[in-house]
Tab-separated table of C-alpha atoms and ligand atoms in Angstrom:
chain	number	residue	atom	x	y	z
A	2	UNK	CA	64.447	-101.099	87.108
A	3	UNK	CA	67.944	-99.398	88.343
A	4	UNK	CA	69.568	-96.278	87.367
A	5	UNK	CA	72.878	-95.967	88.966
A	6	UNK	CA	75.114	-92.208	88.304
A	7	UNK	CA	77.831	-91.845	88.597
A	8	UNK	CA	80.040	-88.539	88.965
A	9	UNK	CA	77.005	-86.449	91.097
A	10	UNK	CA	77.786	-83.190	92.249
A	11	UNK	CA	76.479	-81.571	95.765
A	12	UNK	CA	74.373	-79.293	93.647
A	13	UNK	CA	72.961	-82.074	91.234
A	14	UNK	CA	71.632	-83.968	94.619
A	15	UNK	CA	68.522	-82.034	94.635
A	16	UNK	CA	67.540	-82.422	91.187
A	17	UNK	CA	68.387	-86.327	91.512
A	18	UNK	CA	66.430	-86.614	94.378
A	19	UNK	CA	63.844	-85.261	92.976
A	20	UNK	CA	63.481	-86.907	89.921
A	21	UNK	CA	63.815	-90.662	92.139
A	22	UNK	CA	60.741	-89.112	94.191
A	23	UNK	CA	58.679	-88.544	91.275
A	24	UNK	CA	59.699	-92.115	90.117
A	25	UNK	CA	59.387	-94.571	93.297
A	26	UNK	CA	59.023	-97.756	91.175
A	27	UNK	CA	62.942	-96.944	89.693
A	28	UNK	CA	65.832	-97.611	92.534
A	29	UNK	CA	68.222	-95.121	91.947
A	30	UNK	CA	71.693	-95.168	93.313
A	31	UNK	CA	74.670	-92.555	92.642
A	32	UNK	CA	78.349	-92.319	93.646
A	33	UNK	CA	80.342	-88.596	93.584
A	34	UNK	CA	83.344	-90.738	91.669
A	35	UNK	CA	83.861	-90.464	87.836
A	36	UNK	CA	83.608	-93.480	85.970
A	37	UNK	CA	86.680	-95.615	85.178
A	38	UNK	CA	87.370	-98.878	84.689
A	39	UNK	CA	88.109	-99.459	88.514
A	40	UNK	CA	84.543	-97.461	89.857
A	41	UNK	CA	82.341	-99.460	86.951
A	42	UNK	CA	81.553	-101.970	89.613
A	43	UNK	CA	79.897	-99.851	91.402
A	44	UNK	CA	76.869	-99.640	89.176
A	45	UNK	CA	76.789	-103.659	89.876
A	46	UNK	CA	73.236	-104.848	89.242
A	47	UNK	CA	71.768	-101.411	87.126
A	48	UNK	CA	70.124	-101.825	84.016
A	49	UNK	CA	71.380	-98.279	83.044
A	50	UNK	CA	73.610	-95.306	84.177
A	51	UNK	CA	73.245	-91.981	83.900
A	52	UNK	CA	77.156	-89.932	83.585
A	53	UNK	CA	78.966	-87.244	83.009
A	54	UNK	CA	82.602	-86.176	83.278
A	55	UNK	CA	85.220	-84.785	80.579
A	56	UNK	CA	87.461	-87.459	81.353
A	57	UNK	CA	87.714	-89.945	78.580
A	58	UNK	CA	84.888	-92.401	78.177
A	59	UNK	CA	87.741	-95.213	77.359
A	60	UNK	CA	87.862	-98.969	75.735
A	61	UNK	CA	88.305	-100.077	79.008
A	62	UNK	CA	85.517	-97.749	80.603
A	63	UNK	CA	82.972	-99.197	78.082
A	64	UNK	CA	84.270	-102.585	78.368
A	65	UNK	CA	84.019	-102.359	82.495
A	66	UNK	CA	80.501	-101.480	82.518
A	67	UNK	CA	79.429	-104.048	79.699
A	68	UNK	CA	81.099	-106.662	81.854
A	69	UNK	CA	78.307	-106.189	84.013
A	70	UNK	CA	75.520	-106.517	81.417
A	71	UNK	CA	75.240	-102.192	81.059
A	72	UNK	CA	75.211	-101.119	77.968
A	73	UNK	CA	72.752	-98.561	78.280
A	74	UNK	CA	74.464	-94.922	78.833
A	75	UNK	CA	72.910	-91.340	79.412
A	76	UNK	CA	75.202	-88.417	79.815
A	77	UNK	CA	74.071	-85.173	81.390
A	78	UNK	CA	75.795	-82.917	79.314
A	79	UNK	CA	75.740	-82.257	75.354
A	80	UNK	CA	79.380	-83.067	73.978
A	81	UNK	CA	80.037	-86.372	72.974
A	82	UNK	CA	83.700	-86.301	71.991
A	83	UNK	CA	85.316	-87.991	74.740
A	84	UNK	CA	83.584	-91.285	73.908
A	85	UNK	CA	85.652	-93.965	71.952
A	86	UNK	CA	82.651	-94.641	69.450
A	87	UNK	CA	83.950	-97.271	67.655
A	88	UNK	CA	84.368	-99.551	71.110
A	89	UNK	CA	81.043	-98.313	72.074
A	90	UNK	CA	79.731	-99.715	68.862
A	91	UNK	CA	81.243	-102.713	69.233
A	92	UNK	CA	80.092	-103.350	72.715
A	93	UNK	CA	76.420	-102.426	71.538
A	94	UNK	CA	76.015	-99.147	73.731
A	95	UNK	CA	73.042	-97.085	73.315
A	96	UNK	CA	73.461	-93.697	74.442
A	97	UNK	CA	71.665	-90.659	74.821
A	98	UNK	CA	72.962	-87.032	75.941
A	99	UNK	CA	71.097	-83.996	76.284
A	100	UNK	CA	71.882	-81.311	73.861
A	101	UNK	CA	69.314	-78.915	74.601
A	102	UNK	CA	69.513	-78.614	78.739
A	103	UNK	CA	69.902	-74.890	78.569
A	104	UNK	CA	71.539	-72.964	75.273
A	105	UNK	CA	70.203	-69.685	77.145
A	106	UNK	CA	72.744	-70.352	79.877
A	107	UNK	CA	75.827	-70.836	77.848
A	108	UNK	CA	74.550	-67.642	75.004
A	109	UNK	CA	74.046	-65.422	77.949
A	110	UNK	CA	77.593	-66.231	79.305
A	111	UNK	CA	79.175	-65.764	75.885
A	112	UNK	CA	77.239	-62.229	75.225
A	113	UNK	CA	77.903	-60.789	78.683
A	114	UNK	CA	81.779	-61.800	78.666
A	115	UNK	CA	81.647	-60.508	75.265
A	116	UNK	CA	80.107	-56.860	76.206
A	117	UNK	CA	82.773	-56.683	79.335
A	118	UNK	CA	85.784	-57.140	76.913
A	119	UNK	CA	84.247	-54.351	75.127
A	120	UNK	CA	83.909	-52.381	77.630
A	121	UNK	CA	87.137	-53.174	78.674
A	122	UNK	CA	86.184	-54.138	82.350
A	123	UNK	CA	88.506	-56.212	83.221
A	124	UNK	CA	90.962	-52.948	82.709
A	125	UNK	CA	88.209	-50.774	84.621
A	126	UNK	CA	87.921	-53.400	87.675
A	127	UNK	CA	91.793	-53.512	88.135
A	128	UNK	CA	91.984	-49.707	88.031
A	129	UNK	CA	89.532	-49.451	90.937
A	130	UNK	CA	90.987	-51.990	92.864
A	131	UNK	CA	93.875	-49.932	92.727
A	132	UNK	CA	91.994	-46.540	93.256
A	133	UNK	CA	92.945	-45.048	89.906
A	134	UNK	CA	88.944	-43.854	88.580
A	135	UNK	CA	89.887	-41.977	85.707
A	136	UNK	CA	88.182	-42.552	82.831
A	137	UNK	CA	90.850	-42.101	80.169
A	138	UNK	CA	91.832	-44.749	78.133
A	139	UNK	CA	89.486	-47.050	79.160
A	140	UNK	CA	87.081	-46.062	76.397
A	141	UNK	CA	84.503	-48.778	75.835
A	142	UNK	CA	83.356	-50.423	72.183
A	143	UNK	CA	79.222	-50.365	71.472
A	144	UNK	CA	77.892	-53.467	71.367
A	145	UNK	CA	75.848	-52.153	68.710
A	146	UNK	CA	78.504	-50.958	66.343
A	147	UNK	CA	79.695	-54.293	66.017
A	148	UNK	CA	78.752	-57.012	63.444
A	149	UNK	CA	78.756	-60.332	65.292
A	150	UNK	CA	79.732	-63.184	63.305
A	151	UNK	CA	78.500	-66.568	64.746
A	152	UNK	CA	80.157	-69.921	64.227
A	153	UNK	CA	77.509	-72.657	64.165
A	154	UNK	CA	73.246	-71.942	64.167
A	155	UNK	CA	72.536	-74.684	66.689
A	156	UNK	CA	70.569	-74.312	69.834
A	157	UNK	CA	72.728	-72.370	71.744
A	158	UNK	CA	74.442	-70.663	68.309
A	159	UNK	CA	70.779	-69.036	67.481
A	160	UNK	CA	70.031	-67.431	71.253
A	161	UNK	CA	73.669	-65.809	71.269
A	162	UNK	CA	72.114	-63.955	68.049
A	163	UNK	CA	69.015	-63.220	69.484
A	164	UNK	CA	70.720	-61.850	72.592
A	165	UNK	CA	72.716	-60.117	70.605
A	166	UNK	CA	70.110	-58.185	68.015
A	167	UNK	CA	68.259	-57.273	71.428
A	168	UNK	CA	71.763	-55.144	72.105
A	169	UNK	CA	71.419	-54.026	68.283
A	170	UNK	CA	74.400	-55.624	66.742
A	171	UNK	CA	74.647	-56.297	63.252
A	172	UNK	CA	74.154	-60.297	63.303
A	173	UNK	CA	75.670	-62.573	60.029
A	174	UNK	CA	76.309	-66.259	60.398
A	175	UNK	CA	77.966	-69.281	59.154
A	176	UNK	CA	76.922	-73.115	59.550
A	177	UNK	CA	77.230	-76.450	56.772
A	178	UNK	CA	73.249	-77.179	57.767
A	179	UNK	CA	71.643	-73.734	56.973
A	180	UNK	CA	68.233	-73.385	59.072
A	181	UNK	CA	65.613	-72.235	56.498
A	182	UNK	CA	64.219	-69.660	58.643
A	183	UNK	CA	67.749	-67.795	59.165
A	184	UNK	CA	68.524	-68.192	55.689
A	185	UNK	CA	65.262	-66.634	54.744
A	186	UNK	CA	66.113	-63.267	56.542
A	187	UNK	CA	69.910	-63.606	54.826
A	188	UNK	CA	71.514	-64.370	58.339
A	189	UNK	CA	74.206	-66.704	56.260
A	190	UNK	CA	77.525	-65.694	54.779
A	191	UNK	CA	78.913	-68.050	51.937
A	192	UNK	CA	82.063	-69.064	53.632
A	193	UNK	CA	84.245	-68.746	56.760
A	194	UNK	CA	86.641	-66.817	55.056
A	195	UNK	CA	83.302	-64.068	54.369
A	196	UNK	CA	82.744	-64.408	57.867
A	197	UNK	CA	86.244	-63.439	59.618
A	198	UNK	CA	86.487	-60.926	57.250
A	199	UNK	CA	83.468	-58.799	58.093
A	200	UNK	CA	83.058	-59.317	61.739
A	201	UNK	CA	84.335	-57.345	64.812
A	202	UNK	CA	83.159	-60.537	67.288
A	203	UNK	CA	84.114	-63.890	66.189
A	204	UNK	CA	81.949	-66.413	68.235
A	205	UNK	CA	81.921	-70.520	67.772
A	206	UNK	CA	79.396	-72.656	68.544
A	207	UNK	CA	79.867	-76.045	67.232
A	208	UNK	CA	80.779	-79.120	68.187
A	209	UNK	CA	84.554	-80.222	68.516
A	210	UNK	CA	84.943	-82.931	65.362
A	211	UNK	CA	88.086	-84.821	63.958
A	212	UNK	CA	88.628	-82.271	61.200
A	213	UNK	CA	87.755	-79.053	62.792
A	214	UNK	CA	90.623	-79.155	65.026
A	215	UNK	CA	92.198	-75.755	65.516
A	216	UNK	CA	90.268	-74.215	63.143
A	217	UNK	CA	91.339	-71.137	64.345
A	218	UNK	CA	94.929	-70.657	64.113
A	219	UNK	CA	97.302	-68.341	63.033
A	220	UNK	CA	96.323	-68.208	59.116
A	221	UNK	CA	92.474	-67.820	59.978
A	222	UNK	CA	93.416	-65.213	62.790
A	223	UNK	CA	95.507	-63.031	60.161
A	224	UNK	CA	91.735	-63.104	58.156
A	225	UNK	CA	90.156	-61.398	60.763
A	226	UNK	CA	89.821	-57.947	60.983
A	227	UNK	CA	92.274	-55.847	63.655
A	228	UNK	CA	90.758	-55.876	66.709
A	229	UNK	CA	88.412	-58.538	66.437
A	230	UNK	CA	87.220	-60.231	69.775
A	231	UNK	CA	87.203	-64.077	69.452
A	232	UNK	CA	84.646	-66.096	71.865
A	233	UNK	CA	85.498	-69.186	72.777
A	234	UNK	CA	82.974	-70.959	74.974
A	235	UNK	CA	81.948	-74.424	72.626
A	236	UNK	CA	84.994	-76.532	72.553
A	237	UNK	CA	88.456	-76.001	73.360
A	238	UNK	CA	90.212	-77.680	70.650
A	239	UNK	CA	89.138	-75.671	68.209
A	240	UNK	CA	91.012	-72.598	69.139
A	241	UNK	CA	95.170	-72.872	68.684
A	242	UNK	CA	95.638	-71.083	71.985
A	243	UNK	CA	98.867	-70.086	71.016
A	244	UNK	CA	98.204	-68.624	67.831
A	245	UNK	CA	95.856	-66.381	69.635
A	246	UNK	CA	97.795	-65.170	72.411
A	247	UNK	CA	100.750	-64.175	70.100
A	248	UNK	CA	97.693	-62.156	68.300
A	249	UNK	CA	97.153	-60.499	71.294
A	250	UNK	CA	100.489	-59.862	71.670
A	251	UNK	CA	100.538	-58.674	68.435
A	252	UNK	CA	97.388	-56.366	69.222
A	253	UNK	CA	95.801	-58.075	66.323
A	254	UNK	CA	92.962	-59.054	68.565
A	255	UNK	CA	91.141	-57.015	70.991
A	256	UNK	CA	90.468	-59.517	72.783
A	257	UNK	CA	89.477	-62.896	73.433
A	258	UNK	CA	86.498	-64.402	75.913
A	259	UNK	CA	87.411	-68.092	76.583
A	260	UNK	CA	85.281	-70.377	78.821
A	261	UNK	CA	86.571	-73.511	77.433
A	262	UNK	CA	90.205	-74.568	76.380
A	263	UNK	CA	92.617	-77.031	74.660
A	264	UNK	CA	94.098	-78.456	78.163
A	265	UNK	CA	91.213	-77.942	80.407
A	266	UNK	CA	91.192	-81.379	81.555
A	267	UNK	CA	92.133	-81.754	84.938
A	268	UNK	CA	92.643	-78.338	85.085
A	269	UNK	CA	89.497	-76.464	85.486
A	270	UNK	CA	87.321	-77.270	88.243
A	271	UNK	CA	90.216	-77.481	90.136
A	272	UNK	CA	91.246	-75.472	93.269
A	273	UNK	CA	94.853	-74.265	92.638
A	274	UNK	CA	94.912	-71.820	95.539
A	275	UNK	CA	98.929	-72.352	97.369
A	276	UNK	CA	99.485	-74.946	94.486
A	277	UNK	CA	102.147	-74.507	91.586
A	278	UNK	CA	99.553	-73.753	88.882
A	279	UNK	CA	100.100	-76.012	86.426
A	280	UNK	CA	99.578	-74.240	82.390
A	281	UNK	CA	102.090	-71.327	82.190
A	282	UNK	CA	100.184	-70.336	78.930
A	283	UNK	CA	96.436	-70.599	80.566
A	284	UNK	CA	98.030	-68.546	83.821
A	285	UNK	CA	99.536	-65.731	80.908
A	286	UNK	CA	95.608	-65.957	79.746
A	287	UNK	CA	94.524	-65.442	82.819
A	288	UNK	CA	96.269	-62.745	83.779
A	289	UNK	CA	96.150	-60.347	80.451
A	290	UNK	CA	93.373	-57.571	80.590
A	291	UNK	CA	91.811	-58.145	77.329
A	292	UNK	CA	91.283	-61.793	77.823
A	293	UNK	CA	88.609	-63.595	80.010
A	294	UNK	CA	89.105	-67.029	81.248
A	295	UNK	CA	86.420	-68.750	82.854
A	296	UNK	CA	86.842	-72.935	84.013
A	297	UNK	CA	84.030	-73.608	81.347
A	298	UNK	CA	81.569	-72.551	83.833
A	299	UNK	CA	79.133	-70.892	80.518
A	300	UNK	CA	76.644	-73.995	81.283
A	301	UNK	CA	76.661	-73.532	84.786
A	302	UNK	CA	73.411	-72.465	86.689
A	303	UNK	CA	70.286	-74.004	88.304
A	304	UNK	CA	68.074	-73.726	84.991
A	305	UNK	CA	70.769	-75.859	83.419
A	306	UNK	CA	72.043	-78.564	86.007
A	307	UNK	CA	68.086	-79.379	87.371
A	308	UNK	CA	67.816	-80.249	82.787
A	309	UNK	CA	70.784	-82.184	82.803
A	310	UNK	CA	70.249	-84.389	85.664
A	311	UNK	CA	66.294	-84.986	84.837
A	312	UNK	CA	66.845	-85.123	81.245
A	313	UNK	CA	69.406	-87.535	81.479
A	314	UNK	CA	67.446	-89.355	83.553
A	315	UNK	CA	64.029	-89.580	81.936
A	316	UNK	CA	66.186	-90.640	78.753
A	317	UNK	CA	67.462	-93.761	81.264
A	318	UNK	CA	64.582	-94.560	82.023
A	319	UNK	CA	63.534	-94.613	78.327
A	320	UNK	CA	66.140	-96.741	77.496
A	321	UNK	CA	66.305	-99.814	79.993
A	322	UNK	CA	62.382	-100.007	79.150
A	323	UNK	CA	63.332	-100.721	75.751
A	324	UNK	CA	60.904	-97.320	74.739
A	325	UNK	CA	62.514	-94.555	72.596
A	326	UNK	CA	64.451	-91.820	74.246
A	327	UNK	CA	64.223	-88.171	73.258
A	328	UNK	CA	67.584	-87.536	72.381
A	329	UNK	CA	69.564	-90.687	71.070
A	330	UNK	CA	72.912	-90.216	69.992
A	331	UNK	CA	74.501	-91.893	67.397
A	332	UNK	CA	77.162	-94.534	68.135
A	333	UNK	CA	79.947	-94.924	65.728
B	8	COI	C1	78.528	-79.960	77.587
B	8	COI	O1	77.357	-80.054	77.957
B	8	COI	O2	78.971	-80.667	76.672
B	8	COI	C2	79.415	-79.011	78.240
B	8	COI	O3	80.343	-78.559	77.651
B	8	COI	C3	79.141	-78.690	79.661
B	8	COI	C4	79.754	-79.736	80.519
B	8	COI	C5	81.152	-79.388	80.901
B	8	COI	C6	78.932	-79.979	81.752
């Protein structure tokens, strides 16, 4: 059989390499270019491919590939929500993704960014920098004095609480599908609304859906308590950017850790160095003290990216040999 990927990265090459030498019976072919209706034709004559990008998995993208007899699709990454479904339906995709590549890398992101705006070391770095070392007011928050209130008990939901009871913080929790074992030990609040108002660290980890779309916005911001931290590093829709950078204007927040964001696309990942930059209200992000932007980089390291690209490839493999893969995700 043929495997053909699209969208590789320098430092997925290894990992892809290595996976074709431990499987010399599957040709496997890859292309750095995203997949569009125009670069589908490259994948001419592969009984599956294996993707990822944030740009929109389109009618026309789905439609290109199954043109050429592919309807078999494995992404490398966990979110779904950039794939028109309904076309994918119709065309008789089967897709997989993999949702559990590395939750430690993207809980361990969200914890440490969360400690430094506590510490307020983005204030502390810039004073250096400048030669100012005084201490004064640069007074740091416990991590420990804080009760942590997490958005979502998924894979990567339940290590960020983990990490964060090994720094002694005062965990509670919120999701629609309770896991027994956390409800057992009283992890879960009722409702959102219990949630904002008894945590100092707002964190979300759940998947971007049609009806959770700013979910945090002005109204829901006003619930939380003064100087709450939000953390932002699931899904950028969810978060009214605006709303919350008029609540740190406001000093309503303390501050706010955000990896991922509304407008990311073709955006992050990006070099902008001697180029206009292009989001006046990302750059104002950016640039504030209290806030830490990364270019949704939380997933980011080896552990993770050698899981994506095997994963996503031993699910491939799964599929054009009609056997079951691991992770299948629902289309429609
Ligand atoms: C995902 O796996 O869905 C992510 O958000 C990470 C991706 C940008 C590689």
């Amino acid at each position: 059989s043929k495997i053909f990927a699209f969208s590789i990265r320098k430092d997925e090459e290894p990992y892809l390499k290595e996976w074709a030498a431990a499987h010399p019976d599957v040709e496997v072919d890859y292309t750095d270019q995203l997949l569009t209706p125009d670069t589908a034709a490259l994948a001419k004559g592969a009984d599956g491919v294996v993707v990822y990008q944030q740009l929109d998995y389109t009618p026309e993208t789905l439609q290109a590939l199954a043109d050429q007899g592919i309807t078999k699709m494995s992404l490398r990454n966990v979110g779904v929500d950039n794939i028109d479904m309904a076309k994918a339906k119709e065309l008789g995709f089967e897709i997989t993704n993999v949702p559990v590549y590395s939750p430690n890398a993207i809980a361990e992101h969200a914890v440490i960014q969360t400690a430094r705006v506590l510490r307020q070391a983005k204030r502390m770095d810039e004073k250096m920098a400048h030669g100012d070392l005084r201490w004064a007011p640069t007074i740091g928050r416990e991590v420990r004095d804080q009760t942590v209130g997490v958005i979502g008990t998924g894979h990567i939901g339940r290590v960020f609480m983990q990490i964060m009871e090994g720094f002694g913080a005062k965990v509670i929790t919120y999701d629609v599908r309770k896991k027994p074992e956390l409800e057992e030990k009283g992890y879960y609040v009722d409702s959102l609304d219990d949630l904002y108002k008894q945590a100092d660290v707002v964190s979300l980890h759940i998947p971007a859906t049609k009806s959770n779309y700013h979910m945090i916005d002005a109204e829901v911001i006003a619930k939380m308590k003064d100087d709450a931290v939000l953390v932002n590093v699931s899904r950028g829709p969810l978060v009214d950017t605006a709303a919350v950078a008029k609540a740190l204007d406001d000093g309503k927040l303390f501050g706010f850790v955000m990896d991922t964001y509304e407008d990311e696309v073709g955006v992050f990942n990006e070099d902008w160095t001697d180029k206009d930059f292009p989001d006046p209200l990302l750059k104002d992000l950016i640039d504030r003290p209290n806030v830490l932007v990364t270019p949704h980089t939380a997933f980011y390291t080896t552990h993770a990216v050698r899981n994506m690209v095997v994963k996503a490839f031993d699910n491939n493999l799964a599929l054009v040999e009609g056997q079951e893969p691991d992770t299948p995700v629902e289309v429609g």
